[in-house]
Coordinates of C-alpha atoms and ligand atoms in Angstrom, one line a residue:
M28 CA 0.0 0.0 0.0
E29 CA 1.2 3.5 -0.7
Q30 CA 2.6 5.4 2.2
Y31 CA 1.0 8.7 3.3
D32 CA 3.1 11.8 3.1
F33 CA 4.6 12.0 6.6
R34 CA 6.9 14.9 5.4
K35 CA 4.0 17.3 5.6
M36 CA 3.0 16.3 9.1
S37 CA 3.7 17.0 12.7
F38 CA 3.0 14.7 15.6
Y39 CA 2.1 15.0 19.3
Q40 CA 3.6 12.6 21.8
I41 CA 1.5 11.2 24.6
W42 CA 3.0 9.5 27.7
I43 CA -0.4 8.4 28.8
R44 CA 0.0 7.9 32.5
S45 CA 0.4 11.6 33.0
F46 CA -1.7 13.0 30.2
C47 CA -5.3 13.0 31.5
D48 CA -7.2 10.9 34.0
G49 CA -10.7 10.2 32.6
N50 CA -12.0 7.8 35.2
G51 CA -10.9 9.4 38.5
D52 CA -8.2 7.0 39.8
G53 CA -5.3 9.3 39.6
I54 CA -3.8 7.7 36.5
G55 CA -4.0 9.0 33.0
D56 CA -5.8 6.8 30.6
L57 CA -7.5 6.4 27.2
Y58 CA -10.8 7.9 28.5
G59 CA -8.8 11.1 29.2
V60 CA -7.1 10.9 25.8
Y61 CA -10.5 10.6 24.1
E62 CA -11.7 13.8 25.9
K63 CA -8.6 15.7 24.8
L64 CA -8.5 14.7 21.1
D65 CA -10.1 18.0 20.0
Y66 CA -7.4 19.8 22.0
I67 CA -4.7 17.8 20.3
K68 CA -6.3 18.5 16.9
S69 CA -6.5 22.2 17.8
L70 CA -2.7 22.4 18.0
G71 CA -2.4 21.8 14.3
V72 CA -0.7 18.5 14.5
D73 CA -1.5 15.6 12.2
G74 CA -1.0 12.6 14.4
I75 CA -0.2 11.1 17.7
W76 CA 2.6 8.9 18.9
F77 CA 1.6 6.9 22.0
S78 CA 4.4 5.8 24.3
P79 CA 3.5 2.2 25.4
I80 CA -0.1 1.6 26.5
Y81 CA 0.2 -2.2 26.8
P82 CA 0.1 -4.3 30.0
S83 CA 3.4 -3.7 31.9
P84 CA 4.6 -4.2 35.5
N85 CA 6.0 -0.6 35.0
A86 CA 9.5 -1.3 36.0
D87 CA 10.3 1.2 33.2
Y88 CA 6.8 2.6 32.9
G89 CA 5.4 0.8 29.9
Y90 CA 8.8 0.0 28.2
D91 CA 8.7 -3.4 29.9
I92 CA 5.8 -5.1 28.2
S93 CA 4.1 -8.2 29.5
D94 CA 1.5 -8.5 26.7
Y95 CA 2.0 -7.0 23.3
R96 CA -1.6 -7.4 22.1
N97 CA -3.5 -5.8 24.9
I98 CA -4.1 -2.5 26.7
H99 CA -2.9 -1.9 30.3
P100 CA -5.9 -2.1 32.6
D101 CA -4.8 1.2 34.1
Y102 CA -5.3 2.9 30.7
G103 CA -8.6 1.2 29.7
T104 CA -9.7 -1.5 27.4
M105 CA -9.2 -2.6 23.8
E106 CA -12.6 -1.3 23.1
Q107 CA -11.7 2.1 24.4
F108 CA -8.5 2.1 22.3
R109 CA -10.6 1.4 19.2
K110 CA -12.8 4.3 20.1
V111 CA -9.8 6.6 20.4
L112 CA -8.4 5.3 17.2
A113 CA -11.6 5.8 15.3
R114 CA -12.2 9.3 16.7
A115 CA -8.6 10.3 15.9
H116 CA -9.0 9.1 12.4
E117 CA -12.3 11.1 12.1
L118 CA -10.3 14.2 13.1
G119 CA -7.7 13.4 10.5
L120 CA -5.0 12.4 13.0
K121 CA -2.7 9.4 12.4
V122 CA -2.0 7.1 15.3
L123 CA 1.5 5.6 15.9
L124 CA 2.2 3.1 18.7
D125 CA 5.5 2.3 20.4
L126 CA 7.0 -1.0 19.2
V127 CA 9.3 -2.1 22.0
V128 CA 11.0 -5.3 20.9
N129 CA 14.6 -5.1 22.0
H130 CA 13.3 -6.5 25.3
T131 CA 10.2 -7.6 27.1
S132 CA 9.2 -7.6 30.7
D133 CA 10.6 -10.4 32.8
E134 CA 6.9 -11.1 33.5
H135 CA 6.1 -11.7 29.9
P136 CA 4.9 -15.3 29.4
W137 CA 7.7 -16.0 26.9
F138 CA 10.3 -15.1 29.6
L139 CA 8.5 -17.0 32.3
E140 CA 8.8 -20.1 30.1
S141 CA 12.2 -19.3 28.8
R142 CA 13.7 -19.1 32.3
K143 CA 12.4 -22.6 33.4
N144 CA 14.9 -24.8 31.5
R145 CA 17.0 -25.0 28.3
E146 CA 14.5 -27.3 26.4
N147 CA 11.3 -25.4 26.2
P148 CA 9.9 -23.8 23.0
Y149 CA 10.8 -20.3 24.4
S150 CA 14.2 -21.3 25.7
D151 CA 16.0 -19.5 22.9
Y152 CA 13.8 -16.4 22.9
Y153 CA 16.2 -14.5 25.1
I154 CA 20.0 -14.2 25.4
W155 CA 21.1 -16.8 27.8
R156 CA 24.7 -17.7 28.4
D157 CA 26.7 -19.9 30.8
P158 CA 28.6 -18.3 33.6
R159 CA 32.3 -17.7 33.4
F160 CA 34.2 -19.1 36.3
R161 CA 37.0 -17.0 38.0
K162 CA 38.8 -18.8 40.8
K163 CA 35.9 -21.2 40.9
K164 CA 33.5 -18.3 41.5
K165 CA 30.5 -17.9 39.2
R166 CA 30.7 -14.7 37.1
P167 CA 28.6 -13.1 34.3
P168 CA 29.5 -14.1 30.7
N169 CA 31.0 -10.6 30.1
N170 CA 31.7 -7.3 31.8
W171 CA 28.9 -5.2 30.3
F172 CA 27.0 -2.8 32.4
S173 CA 23.3 -2.3 31.9
Q174 CA 22.3 1.2 31.0
F175 CA 19.9 1.3 34.0
E176 CA 20.8 -1.0 36.8
G177 CA 24.2 -2.5 37.6
L178 CA 25.6 -5.3 35.5
A179 CA 23.9 -6.3 32.3
W180 CA 23.4 -10.0 33.4
E181 CA 21.1 -11.6 35.9
Y182 CA 21.4 -15.2 37.0
G183 CA 18.5 -17.6 36.5
E184 CA 18.8 -20.4 39.1
E185 CA 16.5 -22.8 37.2
R186 CA 18.6 -22.8 34.0
Q187 CA 21.9 -22.1 35.8
Q188 CA 22.5 -19.4 33.2
Y189 CA 22.6 -15.7 32.9
Y190 CA 20.3 -13.6 30.8
L191 CA 21.2 -10.3 29.2
H192 CA 19.5 -7.1 30.0
V193 CA 20.9 -3.9 28.4
F194 CA 18.3 -1.9 30.4
A195 CA 16.7 -2.8 33.8
K196 CA 16.8 -6.2 35.3
K197 CA 13.1 -6.6 34.6
Q198 CA 13.8 -6.0 30.9
P199 CA 15.4 -9.1 29.4
D200 CA 16.7 -8.6 25.9
L201 CA 15.1 -10.7 23.2
N202 CA 17.2 -12.9 21.0
M203 CA 16.4 -11.4 17.6
D204 CA 18.7 -13.9 15.9
N205 CA 16.0 -16.5 16.6
P206 CA 13.7 -16.4 13.5
K207 CA 10.7 -17.3 15.7
V208 CA 11.2 -14.1 17.7
R209 CA 11.3 -12.1 14.4
E210 CA 8.0 -13.8 13.4
E211 CA 6.5 -12.7 16.7
V212 CA 7.6 -9.1 16.0
K213 CA 5.9 -9.2 12.6
G214 CA 2.8 -10.8 14.2
I215 CA 2.6 -7.9 16.7
M216 CA 3.0 -5.3 13.9
R217 CA 0.2 -6.9 11.9
F218 CA -2.0 -7.2 14.9
W219 CA -2.1 -3.4 15.4
L220 CA -1.8 -2.5 11.7
D221 CA -4.8 -4.7 10.9
M222 CA -6.7 -2.7 13.6
G223 CA -5.9 0.5 11.7
V224 CA -2.9 1.9 13.5
D225 CA -0.8 4.0 11.1
G226 CA 2.7 3.0 12.1
F227 CA 5.3 2.7 14.9
R228 CA 7.9 4.5 16.8
E229 CA 10.4 1.7 17.3
D230 CA 12.2 1.7 20.7
V231 CA 16.0 1.4 20.7
I232 CA 15.6 -0.5 17.5
T233 CA 19.3 -0.1 16.6
Y234 CA 20.1 -2.4 19.6
I235 CA 18.3 -5.5 18.5
S236 CA 21.3 -7.3 16.8
K237 CA 24.1 -8.2 19.2
H238 CA 27.6 -9.2 18.4
P239 CA 27.6 -13.0 18.2
Q240 CA 30.5 -13.4 20.6
L241 CA 29.3 -10.8 23.1
P242 CA 32.9 -9.7 23.8
D243 CA 34.0 -7.7 26.9
G244 CA 33.8 -4.0 26.7
L245 CA 36.2 -1.5 28.3
P246 CA 36.3 -2.2 32.1
F247 CA 36.2 1.4 33.2
V248 CA 33.4 2.9 31.1
P249 CA 30.2 2.8 33.2
A250 CA 26.7 2.0 31.8
I251 CA 27.6 1.8 28.1
N252 CA 30.8 -0.2 27.9
G253 CA 29.0 -2.9 25.9
L254 CA 27.4 -0.4 23.5
K255 CA 29.6 -1.0 20.5
F256 CA 28.7 -4.7 20.7
Y257 CA 25.0 -4.3 20.7
K258 CA 24.4 -1.0 18.8
D259 CA 24.1 -1.1 14.9
G260 CA 25.0 -4.8 15.1
P261 CA 25.9 -7.2 12.2
N262 CA 22.3 -8.4 11.4
L263 CA 20.4 -5.2 12.1
M264 CA 19.9 -4.3 8.5
T265 CA 18.6 -7.8 7.6
Y266 CA 16.1 -7.7 10.4
L267 CA 14.9 -4.2 9.7
K268 CA 14.3 -5.2 6.1
E269 CA 12.1 -8.0 7.2
F270 CA 10.0 -5.7 9.4
R271 CA 9.9 -3.1 6.6
E272 CA 8.2 -5.7 4.3
V273 CA 5.3 -5.8 6.8
A274 CA 5.1 -2.1 7.2
K275 CA 5.1 -1.7 3.4
E276 CA 2.0 -3.9 3.0
Y277 CA 0.1 -1.4 5.1
G278 CA 1.9 1.8 4.0
A279 CA 2.8 2.2 7.7
L280 CA 5.3 4.7 9.0
Q281 CA 8.4 3.6 10.9
I282 CA 10.4 5.9 13.1
G283 CA 13.4 4.3 14.7
E284 CA 14.9 5.4 18.0
A285 CA 18.6 5.3 17.8
P286 CA 20.6 6.5 20.8
M287 CA 24.2 7.4 19.9
T288 CA 23.9 6.5 16.3
P289 CA 26.1 8.9 14.3
V290 CA 24.5 10.6 11.3
N291 CA 26.6 8.7 8.7
V292 CA 25.4 5.4 10.1
A293 CA 21.8 6.7 10.4
L294 CA 21.9 7.4 6.6
N295 CA 22.1 3.6 5.9
Y296 CA 18.7 3.1 7.5
V297 CA 16.8 6.2 6.5
S298 CA 17.8 7.2 3.0
G299 CA 16.4 6.4 -0.4
N300 CA 13.3 4.6 -1.5
D301 CA 14.5 1.3 -0.2
R302 CA 15.1 2.7 3.3
V303 CA 14.3 0.5 6.2
L304 CA 13.1 3.3 8.5
D305 CA 11.4 6.5 7.5
M306 CA 13.0 8.7 10.2
M307 CA 15.4 8.4 13.0
I308 CA 15.2 9.8 16.5
Q309 CA 18.8 10.9 17.0
F310 CA 20.3 12.0 20.3
D311 CA 22.9 14.6 19.3
T312 CA 20.6 17.5 19.8
M313 CA 19.9 16.3 23.4
M314 CA 23.5 16.7 24.4
A315 CA 24.0 20.5 24.4
D316 CA 24.3 20.5 28.1
C317 CA 25.7 17.1 28.9
I318 CA 28.0 14.3 27.7
M319 CA 26.1 11.3 26.4
V320 CA 23.4 11.4 29.2
E321 CA 21.9 14.2 31.2
Y322 CA 23.6 13.0 34.5
V323 CA 27.0 14.0 33.1
H324 CA 25.9 17.6 33.0
H325 CA 27.7 20.8 31.9
R326 CA 26.4 24.3 31.2
F327 CA 24.3 24.7 28.1
L328 CA 26.4 25.5 25.0
L329 CA 24.5 26.9 22.2
R330 CA 27.3 26.2 19.7
K331 CA 27.1 22.5 20.5
L332 CA 23.3 22.6 19.9
K333 CA 23.8 24.5 16.6
R334 CA 26.4 22.1 15.4
A335 CA 24.1 19.1 16.1
F336 CA 21.1 20.8 14.4
S337 CA 23.1 21.7 11.3
K338 CA 24.9 18.4 11.1
W339 CA 21.6 16.5 10.8
Q340 CA 20.1 19.1 8.5
N341 CA 23.0 19.2 6.1
K342 CA 23.9 15.5 6.0
L343 CA 20.3 14.4 5.5
S344 CA 19.6 17.1 2.9
G345 CA 18.3 15.6 -0.3
K346 CA 18.8 12.1 1.0
A347 CA 16.7 11.5 4.0
W348 CA 14.2 13.1 6.3
N349 CA 14.7 14.4 9.8
A350 CA 12.5 13.8 12.9
L351 CA 12.6 17.1 14.8
Y352 CA 12.2 17.2 18.6
L353 CA 13.4 19.0 21.7
E354 CA 11.5 17.0 24.3
N355 CA 10.1 13.6 25.0
H356 CA 9.5 11.3 28.0
D357 CA 13.3 10.5 28.3
H358 CA 14.6 14.0 28.8
P359 CA 14.1 16.9 31.2
R360 CA 12.0 19.9 30.1
V361 CA 13.7 22.0 27.5
I362 CA 13.0 25.4 28.9
S363 CA 14.9 24.3 32.1
R364 CA 17.7 23.1 30.0
Y365 CA 18.2 25.3 26.9
G366 CA 16.1 28.2 27.8
S367 CA 15.4 30.2 31.0
E368 CA 12.8 29.7 33.6
R369 CA 13.1 33.5 34.3
Y370 CA 12.3 34.3 30.7
W371 CA 9.8 31.5 30.7
R372 CA 7.4 32.7 28.0
E373 CA 10.1 34.2 25.8
S374 CA 12.5 31.3 25.9
G375 CA 9.6 28.8 25.6
T376 CA 8.4 30.4 22.4
M377 CA 11.9 31.0 21.0
L378 CA 12.7 27.3 21.5
A379 CA 9.6 26.4 19.5
A380 CA 10.8 28.5 16.6
C381 CA 14.4 27.2 16.8
Y382 CA 13.4 23.7 15.8
L383 CA 9.9 23.7 14.3
F384 CA 11.1 25.5 11.1
Q385 CA 13.9 23.1 10.3
Q386 CA 13.5 20.6 7.6
G387 CA 11.8 17.5 9.0
T388 CA 8.7 16.2 10.7
P389 CA 8.3 17.7 14.2
F390 CA 7.3 16.0 17.4
V391 CA 5.8 18.0 20.3
Y392 CA 5.8 16.3 23.6
Q393 CA 2.8 16.6 26.0
G394 CA 3.2 19.8 28.1
Q395 CA 6.0 21.1 25.9
E396 CA 3.4 23.3 24.2
L397 CA 2.5 24.8 27.6
G398 CA 6.1 25.4 28.5
M399 CA 6.1 23.0 31.4
T400 CA 9.4 23.0 33.3
N401 CA 11.4 20.6 35.5
I402 CA 10.3 19.6 38.9
A403 CA 12.7 19.5 41.9
L404 CA 11.5 16.9 44.5
P405 CA 13.4 17.1 47.8
S406 CA 14.2 13.4 48.2
I407 CA 15.2 10.6 45.9
D408 CA 12.5 8.4 47.5
M409 CA 9.9 10.6 45.8
Y410 CA 11.3 9.7 42.3
E411 CA 9.8 6.9 40.1
D412 CA 12.2 6.6 37.2
V413 CA 14.5 3.5 37.5
A414 CA 17.3 5.3 35.6
S415 CA 17.3 8.3 38.0
I416 CA 17.1 6.2 41.1
N417 CA 20.0 4.0 39.9
A418 CA 22.1 7.0 38.8
Y419 CA 21.6 8.5 42.3
H420 CA 22.7 5.3 44.0
T421 CA 25.6 4.6 41.7
F422 CA 27.4 7.8 41.0
H423 CA 28.8 10.7 43.0
K424 CA 28.2 8.9 46.3
H425 CA 30.9 10.9 48.1
E426 CA 29.2 14.2 47.3
P427 CA 26.9 16.0 49.8
E428 CA 23.2 15.1 49.6
A429 CA 22.1 18.5 48.3
K430 CA 24.5 18.3 45.4
R431 CA 23.5 14.8 44.5
M432 CA 19.9 15.9 44.5
R433 CA 20.7 18.8 42.3
R434 CA 22.1 16.4 39.7
I435 CA 18.7 14.5 39.8
H436 CA 16.8 17.8 39.4
V437 CA 18.8 18.7 36.4
A438 CA 18.8 15.3 34.7
S439 CA 15.8 13.2 35.7
R440 CA 13.3 11.9 33.2
D441 CA 10.6 12.3 35.8
S442 CA 10.6 16.0 35.1
A443 CA 8.9 15.1 31.8
R444 CA 6.5 12.8 33.5
T445 CA 4.6 15.0 36.0
P446 CA 0.9 15.3 35.3
M447 CA -0.2 17.5 32.5
Q448 CA -1.3 20.9 33.7
W449 CA -4.7 21.5 32.3
N450 CA -6.0 24.3 34.6
D451 CA -5.5 25.9 38.0
S452 CA -7.9 23.8 40.0
E453 CA -6.7 21.1 42.4
N454 CA -4.4 18.5 40.8
A455 CA -4.0 20.8 37.9
G456 CA -7.2 19.5 36.4
F457 CA -5.4 16.3 35.5
S458 CA -7.5 14.2 37.9
T459 CA -10.2 14.6 40.5
V460 CA -8.2 12.6 43.0
K461 CA -4.5 12.6 44.1
P462 CA -2.5 11.8 41.0
W463 CA -0.1 8.9 40.8
F464 CA 2.9 11.3 40.6
Y465 CA 3.6 14.8 41.9
V466 CA 2.1 17.8 40.1
N467 CA 4.6 20.6 39.4
P468 CA 3.8 23.3 41.9
N469 CA 3.9 26.0 39.1
Y470 CA 0.5 24.7 37.7
P471 CA -1.5 27.8 38.8
R472 CA 0.6 29.8 36.4
I473 CA 1.5 27.3 33.7
N474 CA -1.6 25.5 32.5
A475 CA -3.6 25.0 29.3
E476 CA -6.7 26.9 30.4
A477 CA -4.8 30.1 31.2
E478 CA -2.8 29.9 28.0
E479 CA -5.8 29.3 25.9
K480 CA -7.0 32.8 26.9
D481 CA -3.7 34.5 26.3
P482 CA -3.0 35.2 22.6
D483 CA 0.7 35.5 23.3
S484 CA 1.0 32.3 25.3
I485 CA 3.5 29.6 24.6
L486 CA 0.5 27.4 23.7
N487 CA -0.8 29.8 21.1
F488 CA 2.7 30.3 19.7
Y489 CA 3.1 26.6 19.1
R490 CA -0.2 26.8 17.2
K491 CA 1.1 29.7 15.1
C492 CA 4.3 27.9 14.3
L493 CA 2.6 24.7 13.3
A494 CA 0.2 26.6 11.1
L495 CA 3.0 28.6 9.5
R496 CA 4.7 25.3 8.5
K497 CA 1.6 24.4 6.6
Q498 CA 1.4 27.8 4.9
E499 CA 5.0 28.3 3.8
E500 CA 6.2 25.8 1.2
A501 CA 9.8 26.9 1.9
L502 CA 9.5 25.7 5.5
L503 CA 8.5 22.3 4.2
R504 CA 10.8 21.7 1.2
G505 CA 13.2 24.6 1.2
S506 CA 17.0 24.1 1.7
Y507 CA 18.6 24.8 5.1
R508 CA 21.5 27.1 5.7
E509 CA 22.9 28.2 9.0
Y510 CA 24.5 31.7 9.4
Y511 CA 27.2 32.7 11.9
P512 CA 27.8 29.3 13.5
L513 CA 30.3 30.9 15.9
R514 CA 27.9 33.2 17.6
G515 CA 27.5 32.0 21.1
R516 CA 24.1 33.6 21.9
Q517 CA 22.3 33.6 18.6
Y518 CA 21.0 31.0 16.2
L519 CA 20.1 32.0 12.7
Y520 CA 19.0 29.8 9.9
E521 CA 17.4 30.2 6.5
R522 CA 15.0 28.1 4.6
R523 CA 15.1 28.8 0.9
L524 CA 12.9 27.7 -2.0
G525 CA 13.4 29.3 -5.3
D526 CA 13.5 33.1 -4.7
E527 CA 11.7 32.8 -1.4
R528 CA 13.9 33.0 1.7
I529 CA 12.7 32.7 5.3
L530 CA 15.1 33.6 8.0
V531 CA 14.7 32.3 11.6
I532 CA 16.4 34.4 14.2
C533 CA 16.7 33.1 17.8
S534 CA 18.3 34.8 20.8
F535 CA 19.5 32.5 23.5
S536 CA 20.4 35.4 25.8
E537 CA 18.9 37.0 28.9
K538 CA 20.3 40.4 27.6
E539 CA 19.4 42.6 24.8
Q540 CA 21.8 42.4 22.0
N541 CA 22.5 43.5 18.4
C542 CA 22.1 41.0 15.7
R543 CA 23.7 41.6 12.3
L544 CA 21.6 40.0 9.6
P545 CA 22.8 38.1 6.6
K546 CA 23.0 40.0 3.3
G547 CA 19.7 40.6 1.6
F548 CA 17.6 40.6 4.8
D549 CA 16.4 44.1 5.5
P550 CA 13.9 44.1 8.4
E551 CA 12.3 47.3 6.9
K552 CA 11.4 45.5 3.8
A553 CA 11.0 41.9 4.9
L554 CA 7.7 40.5 5.9
I555 CA 7.7 39.6 9.6
L556 CA 6.0 36.2 9.8
L557 CA 6.4 35.7 13.5
D558 CA 7.8 37.5 16.5
N559 CA 7.5 36.3 20.1
Y560 CA 7.3 39.8 21.6
P561 CA 3.6 40.8 21.5
A562 CA 3.9 44.5 20.9
A563 CA 5.9 43.9 17.7
G564 CA 2.8 42.3 16.2
S565 CA 3.0 40.9 12.8
G566 CA 3.0 42.4 9.3
N567 CA 5.6 44.5 7.7
G568 CA 8.3 46.6 9.2
A569 CA 9.7 47.3 12.6
G570 CA 6.6 48.1 14.7
G571 CA 7.0 48.1 18.4
R572 CA 10.7 47.7 18.5
P573 CA 12.6 49.6 21.3
D574 CA 15.3 51.0 19.2
G575 CA 17.7 50.7 16.3
R576 CA 16.0 48.1 14.1
G577 CA 17.6 47.8 10.7
G578 CA 17.7 50.3 8.0
K579 CA 21.3 51.6 7.5
K580 CA 23.2 51.5 4.3
T581 CA 25.4 48.6 5.5
A582 CA 24.1 45.2 6.6
A583 CA 21.0 45.5 8.7
V584 CA 21.2 45.1 12.4
L585 CA 18.3 43.9 14.5
R586 CA 18.1 44.8 18.2
L587 CA 17.0 41.5 19.9
R588 CA 15.3 41.4 23.2
P589 CA 15.9 38.6 25.7
Y590 CA 15.1 35.3 24.0
E591 CA 13.5 37.0 21.2
T592 CA 12.7 35.1 18.0
V593 CA 11.8 36.7 14.7
V594 CA 10.9 34.9 11.5
M595 CA 11.0 37.0 8.4
K596 CA 10.5 36.4 4.7
I597 CA 11.9 38.0 1.6
S598 CA 11.1 37.2 -2.0
G599 CA 13.1 37.9 -5.1
Ligands
GLC7 C1 13.9 4.0 25.1 C2 12.7 4.6 25.7 C3 12.9 4.7 27.1 C4 13.2 3.3 27.7 C5 14.3 2.6 27.0 C6 14.3 1.2 27.3 O1 15.0 4.8 25.1 O2 12.4 5.8 25.1 O3 11.9 5.4 27.8 O4 13.5 3.5 29.1 O5 14.2 2.7 25.6 O6 13.1 0.6 26.7
CA8 CA1 -7.5 6.8 35.2

């Protein structure tokens, strides 16, 4: 079947547990989603990606699945899912599900069987290995660390073997080299595609093919010392091709999550008509304030962000298509990272413009459109995320408590998982009862209802940006060019199609500053498509500017206010 044109689209991501509680038990669910479909549609997006909604013991909140063909009872029933799907389709919204097949839950029936002995039909569904013996003591088969919890191996008494888990202990890795496992994956895909689902976001899909020998990694690198032996492995392409065949039958979309995959490798998967994935969720743009993961934090460096943006824009240009995002359920809130909580509205709107006008298909994560910010809970016991809790207990143990907690506040994925802030009533309108997780105390100020009423809110700015993408062909198909990569506080890029040129100007500074514009851009003559400072309004010219905008004989200079963004267009 022919594929729909995902290049023209944008998607909204739902992490259901914290989205909207429709049946009053404190947990977000599909009843809540159903109520909010009109809201989602009103943003101007074209589809929804659901993080996992399947039965799961929630060791990793849905990413540890115990039944691939069902709905978690916390979130509703299959019937309710069908209702959501049908209504979404009526509204013209595509629906993508999360396909998590690098691992299952250890409570999945396959694993319960597999762990029993070496001779059952599921014994080879997972990656089991004999122990190594050192001085007669039993040791794991290699020295890999898991990304979430201690070593990557757990011992199964019954089989007297270790199983591999690249993530948490309760997430045993599937053995994708087993053809039966691949048939299972295809069966799961068909199950949902037959129901009418439009495609998948594929969880850590670049990890599914392991090096056959599972060699030792470097002994002194924590958490990811085995990475090079399980990422982009030898059979990955073959397996992705098999899955692609299924997707093609349905014209389904496939977006692969690919932590640490460099752009040149990514191109193997996403370019050309025989591509095996349509887009890739890269991680480079998530590392402008950290090294590899948020726990290894440094101050935000705009130049690092710009390099990452431009690298993906330039390398994929004409060959492949980008997935654009600044937030999801795995990263802290972007205003708290790359913007400024002090200039909350200004930086929240500027950050929208800084990525939504690049070439690619944008994803907006629930609450991002409201400018939700990080939460700082006082004690590690109040956190839920297995990765945060483990990082706290593993690293920096010698440091004072306050400093260790600050690291969690900066880095935890839980900041993206606080309940959606719908209004200023109790529990932020997320639920009528006490929610499963803490509501950010800033909800009386930051919430959807208040922002609906304010034409200059972050919410309405997202709407304007998403609408503009649909209106300006250059934003969809135009080429990308970055100006002044060395500027440390400004990001300028142009999208050009024929003689139409659109310039996106972003200030990443709390101070006013001058911004010299590229040749040809005269703010007196350009059409201002967007400006995040209300008084400036829209339309031609320099209305509402404090001083000194443009106009001299030499290159034009724009006076930028804190975190200002201006989008201007010239033709001819
Ligand atoms: C992906 C998911 C993340 C999960 C991990 C293991 O990175 O986005 O939430 O913890 O895979 O499934
Ligand atoms: Ca509920």
